[in-house]
Amino acid sequence: HGIPVQMANEDVPRFWRLRETQALVEWLRERETQLVDVTALRAWVDASSPNPWIELLREAVNEYELETGSEEMPVAHFIEWLAEWGREIRQRQRGLLLLTAHRAKGLEFDHVAVLDGGWDKIRSGEDPDAPRRLYYVAMTRARQTLALARFEGSHPLQDAFTDSRSVLHRVPDGLLPEVPELARQYRRPGLKEIDLGFAGRYHTGHPVHRAIVALSPGDPLEARVNEQGRWELLNLSGTVVGRLANNFRPPPGARCNSATVLAIVVWSREASAPQYQDSVQCDTWEVVVPELVFDP
């Protein structure tokens, strides 16, 4: 339905290492003047090929304008501000947030919907009142509105609200027919699940670097398991442009239906672990971060 959504356990690509962020920083450092204003920053964003990360930089420029106005500021000041803004954005909610009641402890939201299912389960050795306390945690995350969804029949905790005047009971709409898309699982491997040194082990003139440079967020990929049991990422020409780490585990009982480029991040010899630096053939390179879609 076009509603932005995010999982609470998603590992968002590091904002500072995004290709787009690094391109902006490089442009700023190469300018003749060491002063910059919002007009120049916005012009750079407008001239860039649109993608979600460019739009994120546009959001950063807009917030920078609110803080500094339209006056020229030192380039170093903006770069430092942008790095701090990028650290904060990783914690910022950017749409409908899906999370467990356990993970919601200590957090608050304007609007909360608590789904049904599993609230009567008590783990071995667990306090019988544990589900009730957890449901209370979920309910009290709401600042403005709270919706408590329930299936037909009795509910182990909501039944206590039947005669409460503070609860507005709505006529059920019924569930929509089940569609195959609801069984899909979307995986965004974190950087720890990606072979960050893959392209770095090839010299700067190797075709793999040109193939990665040609990719943009949203471009289709092919994900396959090679003869060594490693997950590989290929572009539409069949060139291997990335590889997942040994610790990547796909959802059990699922097959990869499709893959796309989520982001391109910039990595370097300096950022690599010491034990891998000897195998690196170039100082900097790009890494493909995919989004993988799995079907049962």
Short mmCIF file of N, CA, C and O in Angstrom, two decimals, residues 135-270:
data_model
loop_
_atom_site.label_atom_id
_atom_site.label_comp_id
_atom_site.label_asym_id
_atom_site.label_seq_id
_atom_site.Cartn_x
_atom_site.Cartn_y
_atom_site.Cartn_z
N TYR A 135 2.07 -7.73 28.05
CA TYR A 135 0.98 -7.05 27.35
C TYR A 135 0.82 -5.63 27.87
O TYR A 135 0.58 -4.69 27.11
N TYR A 136 1.00 -5.48 29.18
CA TYR A 136 0.94 -4.14 29.79
C TYR A 136 2.05 -3.25 29.23
O TYR A 136 1.84 -2.07 28.94
N VAL A 137 3.24 -3.82 29.08
CA VAL A 137 4.35 -3.07 28.49
C VAL A 137 3.97 -2.59 27.09
O VAL A 137 4.18 -1.42 26.73
N ALA A 138 3.41 -3.50 26.28
CA ALA A 138 3.04 -3.14 24.91
C ALA A 138 2.00 -2.02 24.90
O ALA A 138 2.11 -1.06 24.12
N MET A 139 1.00 -2.13 25.77
CA MET A 139 -0.07 -1.13 25.81
C MET A 139 0.45 0.25 26.21
O MET A 139 0.03 1.27 25.65
N THR A 140 1.34 0.28 27.16
CA THR A 140 1.77 1.57 27.73
C THR A 140 2.87 2.24 26.92
O THR A 140 3.45 3.22 27.38
N ARG A 141 3.14 1.74 25.70
CA ARG A 141 4.08 2.44 24.82
C ARG A 141 3.39 3.58 24.09
O ARG A 141 4.05 4.41 23.47
N ALA A 142 2.05 3.63 24.13
CA ALA A 142 1.29 4.57 23.31
C ALA A 142 1.14 5.92 24.01
O ALA A 142 0.79 6.00 25.19
N ARG A 143 1.39 7.00 23.24
CA ARG A 143 1.18 8.36 23.77
C ARG A 143 -0.22 8.87 23.45
O ARG A 143 -0.83 9.56 24.26
N GLN A 144 -0.74 8.57 22.24
CA GLN A 144 -2.00 9.17 21.80
C GLN A 144 -3.09 8.13 21.56
O GLN A 144 -4.18 8.25 22.12
N THR A 145 -2.82 7.13 20.72
CA THR A 145 -3.86 6.14 20.43
C THR A 145 -3.29 4.74 20.60
O THR A 145 -2.11 4.49 20.35
N LEU A 146 -4.16 3.83 21.01
CA LEU A 146 -3.80 2.43 21.20
C LEU A 146 -4.87 1.56 20.58
O LEU A 146 -6.06 1.70 20.88
N ALA A 147 -4.47 0.67 19.68
CA ALA A 147 -5.38 -0.29 19.07
C ALA A 147 -4.96 -1.69 19.49
O ALA A 147 -3.80 -2.07 19.30
N LEU A 148 -5.91 -2.44 20.05
CA LEU A 148 -5.63 -3.81 20.48
C LEU A 148 -6.37 -4.75 19.54
O LEU A 148 -7.60 -4.87 19.60
N ALA A 149 -5.64 -5.41 18.66
CA ALA A 149 -6.26 -6.31 17.70
C ALA A 149 -6.49 -7.68 18.35
O ALA A 149 -5.75 -8.09 19.23
N ARG A 150 -7.53 -8.36 17.87
CA ARG A 150 -7.79 -9.70 18.40
C ARG A 150 -8.48 -10.54 17.34
O ARG A 150 -9.24 -10.04 16.51
N PHE A 151 -8.18 -11.83 17.39
CA PHE A 151 -8.88 -12.78 16.53
C PHE A 151 -10.24 -13.07 17.13
O PHE A 151 -10.56 -12.65 18.25
N GLU A 152 -11.06 -13.81 16.39
CA GLU A 152 -12.36 -14.21 16.92
C GLU A 152 -12.18 -15.14 18.11
O GLU A 152 -11.18 -15.84 18.23
N GLY A 153 -13.17 -15.17 18.97
CA GLY A 153 -13.11 -16.04 20.15
C GLY A 153 -12.56 -15.30 21.35
O GLY A 153 -12.44 -14.07 21.37
N SER A 154 -12.20 -16.03 22.35
CA SER A 154 -11.73 -15.43 23.59
C SER A 154 -10.28 -14.98 23.45
O SER A 154 -9.53 -15.46 22.60
N HIS A 155 -9.93 -14.02 24.29
CA HIS A 155 -8.56 -13.51 24.34
C HIS A 155 -8.12 -13.58 25.79
O HIS A 155 -8.82 -13.12 26.69
N PRO A 156 -6.95 -14.18 26.05
CA PRO A 156 -6.56 -14.41 27.45
C PRO A 156 -6.40 -13.14 28.26
O PRO A 156 -6.47 -13.19 29.50
N LEU A 157 -6.21 -11.99 27.62
CA LEU A 157 -6.00 -10.75 28.36
C LEU A 157 -7.06 -9.70 28.06
O LEU A 157 -7.50 -8.97 28.94
N GLN A 158 -7.53 -9.62 26.81
CA GLN A 158 -8.51 -8.59 26.45
C GLN A 158 -9.89 -8.85 27.03
O GLN A 158 -10.70 -7.92 27.14
N ASP A 159 -10.19 -10.08 27.37
CA ASP A 159 -11.52 -10.39 27.90
C ASP A 159 -11.81 -9.58 29.16
O ASP A 159 -12.98 -9.34 29.50
N ALA A 160 -10.78 -9.13 29.85
CA ALA A 160 -10.99 -8.32 31.05
C ALA A 160 -11.52 -6.93 30.72
O ALA A 160 -12.01 -6.23 31.59
N PHE A 161 -11.42 -6.52 29.44
CA PHE A 161 -11.86 -5.17 29.04
C PHE A 161 -13.30 -5.16 28.55
O PHE A 161 -13.80 -4.12 28.14
N THR A 162 -13.98 -6.29 28.57
CA THR A 162 -15.30 -6.40 27.93
C THR A 162 -16.27 -5.33 28.38
O THR A 162 -16.97 -4.71 27.56
N ASP A 163 -16.34 -5.07 29.67
CA ASP A 163 -17.32 -4.11 30.20
C ASP A 163 -16.70 -2.76 30.57
O ASP A 163 -17.34 -1.95 31.23
N SER A 164 -15.46 -2.53 30.10
CA SER A 164 -14.79 -1.29 30.47
C SER A 164 -15.29 -0.12 29.63
O SER A 164 -15.34 -0.21 28.40
N ARG A 165 -15.68 0.97 30.29
CA ARG A 165 -16.17 2.15 29.56
C ARG A 165 -15.03 2.89 28.84
O ARG A 165 -15.29 3.74 27.99
N SER A 166 -13.81 2.62 29.20
CA SER A 166 -12.68 3.33 28.59
C SER A 166 -12.22 2.69 27.29
O SER A 166 -11.33 3.20 26.63
N VAL A 167 -12.86 1.57 26.92
CA VAL A 167 -12.46 0.86 25.72
C VAL A 167 -13.54 1.00 24.65
O VAL A 167 -14.72 0.77 24.91
N LEU A 168 -13.13 1.38 23.44
CA LEU A 168 -14.04 1.49 22.31
C LEU A 168 -13.94 0.21 21.50
O LEU A 168 -12.90 -0.09 20.91
N HIS A 169 -15.01 -0.57 21.47
CA HIS A 169 -15.02 -1.82 20.72
C HIS A 169 -15.50 -1.56 19.29
O HIS A 169 -16.57 -0.97 19.08
N ARG A 170 -14.72 -1.99 18.33
CA ARG A 170 -15.07 -1.78 16.93
C ARG A 170 -15.55 -3.10 16.31
O ARG A 170 -15.08 -4.17 16.68
N VAL A 171 -16.45 -2.97 15.35
CA VAL A 171 -16.95 -4.15 14.64
C VAL A 171 -15.81 -4.71 13.79
O VAL A 171 -15.13 -3.98 13.07
N PRO A 172 -15.56 -6.02 13.87
CA PRO A 172 -14.43 -6.59 13.12
C PRO A 172 -14.66 -6.49 11.61
O PRO A 172 -15.77 -6.67 11.12
N ASP A 173 -13.58 -6.20 10.90
CA ASP A 173 -13.63 -6.12 9.45
C ASP A 173 -13.43 -7.47 8.80
O ASP A 173 -13.77 -7.66 7.64
N GLY A 174 -12.85 -8.40 9.52
CA GLY A 174 -12.52 -9.69 8.92
C GLY A 174 -11.17 -9.63 8.23
O GLY A 174 -10.73 -8.57 7.77
N LEU A 175 -10.50 -10.76 8.16
CA LEU A 175 -9.19 -10.82 7.54
C LEU A 175 -9.33 -10.94 6.03
O LEU A 175 -10.24 -11.59 5.53
N LEU A 176 -8.43 -10.30 5.31
CA LEU A 176 -8.40 -10.43 3.87
C LEU A 176 -7.93 -11.83 3.49
O LEU A 176 -7.25 -12.50 4.28
N PRO A 177 -8.26 -12.30 2.30
CA PRO A 177 -7.77 -13.62 1.87
C PRO A 177 -6.25 -13.65 1.89
O PRO A 177 -5.58 -12.68 1.54
N GLU A 178 -5.71 -14.76 2.32
CA GLU A 178 -4.26 -14.89 2.40
C GLU A 178 -3.65 -14.86 1.01
O GLU A 178 -4.16 -15.47 0.08
N VAL A 179 -2.57 -14.13 0.86
CA VAL A 179 -1.86 -14.02 -0.42
C VAL A 179 -0.44 -14.51 -0.23
O VAL A 179 0.12 -14.41 0.87
N PRO A 180 0.17 -15.07 -1.27
CA PRO A 180 1.53 -15.63 -1.14
C PRO A 180 2.55 -14.62 -0.65
O PRO A 180 3.51 -14.98 0.03
N GLU A 181 2.35 -13.34 -1.00
CA GLU A 181 3.34 -12.32 -0.62
C GLU A 181 3.52 -12.21 0.90
O GLU A 181 4.58 -11.80 1.37
N LEU A 182 2.46 -12.58 1.65
CA LEU A 182 2.56 -12.46 3.11
C LEU A 182 3.52 -13.48 3.70
O LEU A 182 3.97 -13.33 4.84
N ALA A 183 3.84 -14.52 2.96
CA ALA A 183 4.77 -15.53 3.46
C ALA A 183 6.22 -15.20 3.12
O ALA A 183 7.14 -15.91 3.52
N ARG A 184 6.43 -14.11 2.39
CA ARG A 184 7.79 -13.75 2.02
C ARG A 184 8.55 -13.18 3.21
O ARG A 184 7.98 -12.56 4.10
N GLN A 185 9.86 -13.40 3.16
CA GLN A 185 10.74 -12.83 4.16
C GLN A 185 11.78 -11.97 3.46
O GLN A 185 12.39 -12.39 2.49
N TYR A 186 11.93 -10.75 3.96
CA TYR A 186 12.88 -9.81 3.39
C TYR A 186 14.10 -9.72 4.30
O TYR A 186 13.98 -9.46 5.50
N ARG A 187 15.26 -9.98 3.73
CA ARG A 187 16.50 -9.95 4.50
C ARG A 187 17.43 -8.87 3.96
O ARG A 187 17.70 -8.82 2.77
N ARG A 188 17.88 -8.03 4.86
CA ARG A 188 18.90 -7.03 4.53
C ARG A 188 20.14 -7.38 5.34
O ARG A 188 20.25 -7.01 6.51
N PRO A 189 21.06 -8.13 4.77
CA PRO A 189 22.25 -8.53 5.53
C PRO A 189 23.00 -7.32 6.06
O PRO A 189 23.20 -6.33 5.35
N GLY A 190 23.40 -7.40 7.33
CA GLY A 190 24.24 -6.36 7.89
C GLY A 190 25.66 -6.46 7.35
O GLY A 190 26.03 -7.46 6.71
N LEU A 191 26.46 -5.45 7.60
CA LEU A 191 27.83 -5.46 7.08
C LEU A 191 28.63 -6.64 7.63
O LEU A 191 29.56 -7.12 6.98
N LYS A 192 28.27 -7.13 8.82
CA LYS A 192 28.97 -8.29 9.38
C LYS A 192 28.64 -9.57 8.62
O LYS A 192 29.35 -10.57 8.75
N GLU A 193 27.55 -9.54 7.83
CA GLU A 193 27.15 -10.72 7.05
C GLU A 193 27.61 -10.62 5.59
O GLU A 193 27.21 -11.44 4.77
N ILE A 194 28.42 -9.62 5.28
CA ILE A 194 28.87 -9.38 3.91
C ILE A 194 30.39 -9.50 3.85
O ILE A 194 31.09 -9.06 4.78
N ASP A 195 30.89 -10.10 2.80
CA ASP A 195 32.33 -10.17 2.56
C ASP A 195 32.78 -8.78 2.09
O ASP A 195 32.77 -8.47 0.91
N LEU A 196 33.20 -7.94 3.04
CA LEU A 196 33.52 -6.55 2.74
C LEU A 196 34.77 -6.41 1.88
O LEU A 196 34.94 -5.42 1.18
N GLY A 197 35.65 -7.40 1.91
CA GLY A 197 36.88 -7.31 1.16
C GLY A 197 36.82 -7.94 -0.21
O GLY A 197 37.86 -8.02 -0.89
N PHE A 198 35.64 -8.38 -0.66
CA PHE A 198 35.55 -9.10 -1.93
C PHE A 198 36.19 -8.33 -3.08
O PHE A 198 37.13 -8.81 -3.73
N ALA A 199 35.70 -7.15 -3.37
CA ALA A 199 36.23 -6.38 -4.50
C ALA A 199 37.64 -5.87 -4.22
O ALA A 199 38.43 -5.66 -5.15
N GLY A 200 37.96 -5.68 -2.95
CA GLY A 200 39.28 -5.17 -2.60
C GLY A 200 40.40 -6.14 -2.90
O GLY A 200 41.58 -5.74 -2.98
N ARG A 201 40.07 -7.41 -3.10
CA ARG A 201 41.10 -8.40 -3.40
C ARG A 201 41.44 -8.44 -4.89
O ARG A 201 42.24 -9.26 -5.33
N TYR A 202 40.81 -7.54 -5.67
CA TYR A 202 41.13 -7.42 -7.09
C TYR A 202 41.80 -6.06 -7.33
O TYR A 202 41.44 -5.06 -6.69
N HIS A 203 42.75 -6.01 -8.25
CA HIS A 203 43.45 -4.77 -8.54
C HIS A 203 42.49 -3.73 -9.12
O HIS A 203 41.40 -4.07 -9.60
N THR A 204 42.88 -2.47 -9.08
CA THR A 204 41.97 -1.38 -9.42
C THR A 204 41.44 -1.45 -10.85
O THR A 204 40.37 -0.93 -11.15
N GLY A 205 42.19 -2.10 -11.78
CA GLY A 205 41.74 -2.18 -13.16
C GLY A 205 40.86 -3.37 -13.46
O GLY A 205 40.43 -3.56 -14.61
N HIS A 206 40.54 -4.18 -12.46
CA HIS A 206 39.75 -5.38 -12.69
C HIS A 206 38.31 -5.02 -13.05
O HIS A 206 37.73 -4.06 -12.51
N PRO A 207 37.68 -5.78 -13.94
CA PRO A 207 36.30 -5.48 -14.37
C PRO A 207 35.28 -5.46 -13.23
O PRO A 207 34.23 -4.83 -13.37
N VAL A 208 35.56 -6.14 -12.12
CA VAL A 208 34.58 -6.18 -11.04
C VAL A 208 34.31 -4.78 -10.51
O VAL A 208 33.18 -4.45 -10.13
N HIS A 209 35.34 -3.92 -10.49
CA HIS A 209 35.14 -2.56 -9.97
C HIS A 209 34.23 -1.76 -10.90
O HIS A 209 33.35 -1.02 -10.43
N ARG A 210 34.42 -1.90 -12.21
CA ARG A 210 33.55 -1.19 -13.17
C ARG A 210 32.12 -1.70 -13.07
O ARG A 210 31.17 -0.94 -13.20
N ALA A 211 31.97 -3.01 -12.83
CA ALA A 211 30.62 -3.59 -12.72
C ALA A 211 29.89 -3.05 -11.49
O ALA A 211 28.68 -2.77 -11.54
N ILE A 212 30.62 -2.86 -10.39
CA ILE A 212 29.99 -2.33 -9.17
C ILE A 212 29.66 -0.85 -9.33
O ILE A 212 28.59 -0.38 -8.92
N VAL A 213 30.57 -0.11 -9.96
CA VAL A 213 30.32 1.32 -10.19
C VAL A 213 29.06 1.52 -11.02
O VAL A 213 28.31 2.49 -10.82
N ALA A 214 28.77 0.60 -11.93
CA ALA A 214 27.60 0.73 -12.80
C ALA A 214 26.29 0.43 -12.08
O ALA A 214 25.21 0.71 -12.61
N LEU A 215 26.36 -0.12 -10.87
CA LEU A 215 25.14 -0.46 -10.13
C LEU A 215 24.61 0.73 -9.34
O LEU A 215 25.38 1.59 -8.91
N SER A 216 23.30 0.75 -9.16
CA SER A 216 22.63 1.78 -8.37
C SER A 216 21.62 1.12 -7.45
O SER A 216 21.15 0.01 -7.72
N PRO A 217 21.26 1.78 -6.34
CA PRO A 217 20.23 1.22 -5.45
C PRO A 217 18.95 0.92 -6.22
O PRO A 217 18.49 1.72 -7.03
N GLY A 218 18.40 -0.27 -5.99
CA GLY A 218 17.19 -0.71 -6.67
C GLY A 218 17.45 -1.59 -7.88
O GLY A 218 16.52 -2.22 -8.39
N ASP A 219 18.70 -1.65 -8.35
CA ASP A 219 19.02 -2.49 -9.51
C ASP A 219 18.86 -3.97 -9.15
O ASP A 219 19.18 -4.39 -8.03
N PRO A 220 18.39 -4.78 -10.10
CA PRO A 220 18.22 -6.22 -9.81
C PRO A 220 19.55 -6.94 -9.75
O PRO A 220 20.52 -6.58 -10.42
N LEU A 221 19.59 -7.98 -8.92
CA LEU A 221 20.74 -8.85 -8.78
C LEU A 221 20.27 -10.30 -8.86
O LEU A 221 19.08 -10.59 -8.73
N GLU A 222 21.22 -11.19 -9.05
CA GLU A 222 20.96 -12.62 -8.90
C GLU A 222 21.76 -13.11 -7.70
O GLU A 222 22.95 -12.80 -7.57
N ALA A 223 21.12 -13.83 -6.80
CA ALA A 223 21.80 -14.40 -5.64
C ALA A 223 21.84 -15.91 -5.81
O ALA A 223 20.81 -16.55 -6.05
N ARG A 224 23.03 -16.49 -5.68
CA ARG A 224 23.16 -17.93 -5.83
C ARG A 224 24.24 -18.43 -4.87
O ARG A 224 25.05 -17.67 -4.35
N VAL A 225 24.19 -19.74 -4.62
CA VAL A 225 25.20 -20.40 -3.78
C VAL A 225 26.21 -21.06 -4.70
O VAL A 225 25.84 -21.86 -5.57
N ASN A 226 27.50 -20.74 -4.54
CA ASN A 226 28.51 -21.30 -5.43
C ASN A 226 28.93 -22.71 -4.99
O ASN A 226 28.39 -23.26 -4.02
N GLU A 227 29.90 -23.28 -5.68
CA GLU A 227 30.32 -24.65 -5.39
C GLU A 227 30.94 -24.79 -4.01
O GLU A 227 30.96 -25.89 -3.44
N GLN A 228 31.45 -23.70 -3.48
CA GLN A 228 32.04 -23.74 -2.13
C GLN A 228 31.00 -23.47 -1.04
O GLN A 228 31.34 -23.41 0.15
N GLY A 229 29.74 -23.33 -1.44
CA GLY A 229 28.68 -23.09 -0.46
C GLY A 229 28.56 -21.64 -0.02
O GLY A 229 27.88 -21.35 0.96
N ARG A 230 29.19 -20.72 -0.76
CA ARG A 230 29.13 -19.29 -0.41
C ARG A 230 28.08 -18.59 -1.27
O ARG A 230 27.92 -18.87 -2.46
N TRP A 231 27.36 -17.67 -0.66
CA TRP A 231 26.37 -16.88 -1.39
C TRP A 231 27.08 -15.81 -2.22
O TRP A 231 27.90 -15.05 -1.70
N GLU A 232 26.76 -15.76 -3.51
CA GLU A 232 27.33 -14.78 -4.42
C GLU A 232 26.22 -13.88 -4.96
O GLU A 232 25.07 -14.28 -5.08
N LEU A 233 26.62 -12.64 -5.31
CA LEU A 233 25.71 -11.68 -5.92
C LEU A 233 26.21 -11.37 -7.32
O LEU A 233 27.38 -11.02 -7.50
N LEU A 234 25.33 -11.49 -8.32
CA LEU A 234 25.70 -11.27 -9.71
C LEU A 234 24.84 -10.16 -10.31
O LEU A 234 23.65 -10.03 -9.96
N ASN A 235 25.42 -9.38 -11.23
CA ASN A 235 24.61 -8.41 -11.96
C ASN A 235 23.92 -9.11 -13.12
O ASN A 235 24.07 -10.32 -13.32
N LEU A 236 23.16 -8.38 -13.90
CA LEU A 236 22.38 -8.99 -14.98
C LEU A 236 23.27 -9.55 -16.09
O LEU A 236 22.81 -10.38 -16.88
N SER A 237 24.54 -9.12 -16.14
CA SER A 237 25.47 -9.66 -17.14
C SER A 237 26.16 -10.94 -16.67
O SER A 237 26.95 -11.52 -17.41
N GLY A 238 25.87 -11.35 -15.44
CA GLY A 238 26.47 -12.57 -14.91
C GLY A 238 27.79 -12.36 -14.21
O GLY A 238 28.45 -13.34 -13.82
N THR A 239 28.21 -11.11 -14.00
CA THR A 239 29.46 -10.82 -13.29
C THR A 239 29.21 -10.87 -11.79
O THR A 239 28.25 -10.27 -11.30
N VAL A 240 30.07 -11.57 -11.07
CA VAL A 240 29.96 -11.61 -9.61
C VAL A 240 30.42 -10.27 -9.06
O VAL A 240 31.57 -9.86 -9.26
N VAL A 241 29.52 -9.57 -8.39
CA VAL A 241 29.82 -8.23 -7.88
C VAL A 241 29.89 -8.19 -6.36
O VAL A 241 30.17 -7.13 -5.78
N GLY A 242 29.65 -9.31 -5.71
CA GLY A 242 29.72 -9.33 -4.25
C GLY A 242 29.54 -10.73 -3.72
O GLY A 242 29.14 -11.65 -4.44
N ARG A 243 29.84 -10.86 -2.46
CA ARG A 243 29.71 -12.16 -1.81
C ARG A 243 29.33 -11.94 -0.36
O ARG A 243 29.76 -10.96 0.27
N LEU A 244 28.50 -12.83 0.17
CA LEU A 244 28.12 -12.75 1.58
C LEU A 244 29.13 -13.51 2.42
O LEU A 244 29.85 -14.39 1.95
N ALA A 245 29.19 -13.15 3.68
CA ALA A 245 30.16 -13.76 4.59
C ALA A 245 29.73 -15.18 4.96
O ALA A 245 28.58 -15.58 4.75
N ASN A 246 30.66 -15.92 5.54
CA ASN A 246 30.38 -17.31 5.94
C ASN A 246 29.28 -17.39 6.99
O ASN A 246 28.59 -18.40 7.11
N ASN A 247 29.12 -16.32 7.77
CA ASN A 247 28.14 -16.36 8.86
C ASN A 247 26.72 -16.02 8.40
O ASN A 247 25.80 -16.04 9.22
N PHE A 248 26.53 -15.71 7.10
CA PHE A 248 25.17 -15.42 6.63
C PHE A 248 24.34 -16.70 6.61
O PHE A 248 24.77 -17.73 6.10
N ARG A 249 23.15 -16.63 7.17
CA ARG A 249 22.23 -17.76 7.21
C ARG A 249 20.90 -17.33 6.63
O ARG A 249 20.24 -16.44 7.17
N PRO A 250 20.45 -17.96 5.55
CA PRO A 250 19.13 -17.63 5.00
C PRO A 250 18.03 -18.17 5.92
O PRO A 250 18.28 -19.04 6.76
N PRO A 251 16.81 -17.68 5.78
CA PRO A 251 15.71 -18.22 6.57
C PRO A 251 15.56 -19.72 6.31
O PRO A 251 15.63 -20.16 5.16
N PRO A 252 15.36 -20.52 7.34
CA PRO A 252 15.21 -21.97 7.13
C PRO A 252 13.97 -22.30 6.31
O PRO A 252 12.93 -21.64 6.44
N GLY A 253 14.10 -23.29 5.45
CA GLY A 253 12.97 -23.74 4.65
C GLY A 253 12.53 -22.74 3.61
O GLY A 253 11.36 -22.72 3.22
N ALA A 254 13.45 -21.88 3.14
CA ALA A 254 13.08 -20.86 2.17
C ALA A 254 14.10 -20.84 1.03
O ALA A 254 15.23 -21.29 1.17
N ARG A 255 13.65 -20.31 -0.10
CA ARG A 255 14.55 -20.14 -1.25
C ARG A 255 14.53 -18.67 -1.65
O ARG A 255 13.54 -17.96 -1.47
N CYS A 256 15.65 -18.21 -2.19
CA CYS A 256 15.76 -16.81 -2.59
C CYS A 256 14.98 -16.58 -3.88
O CYS A 256 15.27 -17.20 -4.91
N ASN A 257 13.99 -15.72 -3.82
CA ASN A 257 13.13 -15.45 -4.95
C ASN A 257 13.68 -14.31 -5.82
O ASN A 257 13.59 -14.34 -7.04
N SER A 258 14.27 -13.30 -5.18
CA SER A 258 14.81 -12.17 -5.92
C SER A 258 15.80 -11.42 -5.04
O SER A 258 15.85 -11.61 -3.82
N ALA A 259 16.58 -10.56 -5.68
CA ALA A 259 17.56 -9.75 -4.95
C ALA A 259 17.72 -8.42 -5.67
O ALA A 259 17.61 -8.35 -6.90
N THR A 260 17.94 -7.36 -4.92
CA THR A 260 18.18 -6.04 -5.47
C THR A 260 19.30 -5.37 -4.69
O THR A 260 19.66 -5.80 -3.59
N VAL A 261 19.83 -4.31 -5.27
CA VAL A 261 20.85 -3.51 -4.59
C VAL A 261 20.16 -2.60 -3.59
O VAL A 261 19.33 -1.77 -3.96
N LEU A 262 20.46 -2.79 -2.31
CA LEU A 262 19.93 -1.89 -1.29
C LEU A 262 20.78 -0.63 -1.21
O LEU A 262 20.28 0.49 -1.17
N ALA A 263 22.10 -0.81 -1.20
CA ALA A 263 23.01 0.31 -1.09
C ALA A 263 24.39 -0.11 -1.59
O ALA A 263 24.69 -1.30 -1.70
N ILE A 264 25.21 0.88 -1.89
CA ILE A 264 26.63 0.67 -2.18
C ILE A 264 27.41 1.44 -1.12
O ILE A 264 27.18 2.65 -0.93
N VAL A 265 28.29 0.76 -0.41
CA VAL A 265 29.10 1.43 0.60
C VAL A 265 30.56 1.41 0.17
O VAL A 265 31.00 0.55 -0.60
N VAL A 266 31.30 2.39 0.66
CA VAL A 266 32.72 2.52 0.34
C VAL A 266 33.53 1.92 1.47
O VAL A 266 33.33 2.26 2.65
N TRP A 267 34.45 1.02 1.12
CA TRP A 267 35.32 0.39 2.11
C TRP A 267 36.77 0.67 1.75
O TRP A 267 37.07 1.17 0.66
N SER A 268 37.69 0.36 2.66
CA SER A 268 39.09 0.69 2.41
C SER A 268 40.01 -0.29 3.12
O SER A 268 39.58 -1.06 4.00
N ARG A 269 41.28 -0.24 2.73
CA ARG A 269 42.29 -1.06 3.40
C ARG A 269 42.37 -0.70 4.88
O ARG A 269 42.47 -1.57 5.75
N GLU A 270 42.29 0.59 5.17
CA GLU A 270 42.39 1.06 6.55
C GLU A 270 41.24 0.55 7.41
O GLU A 270 41.42 0.25 8.60
#
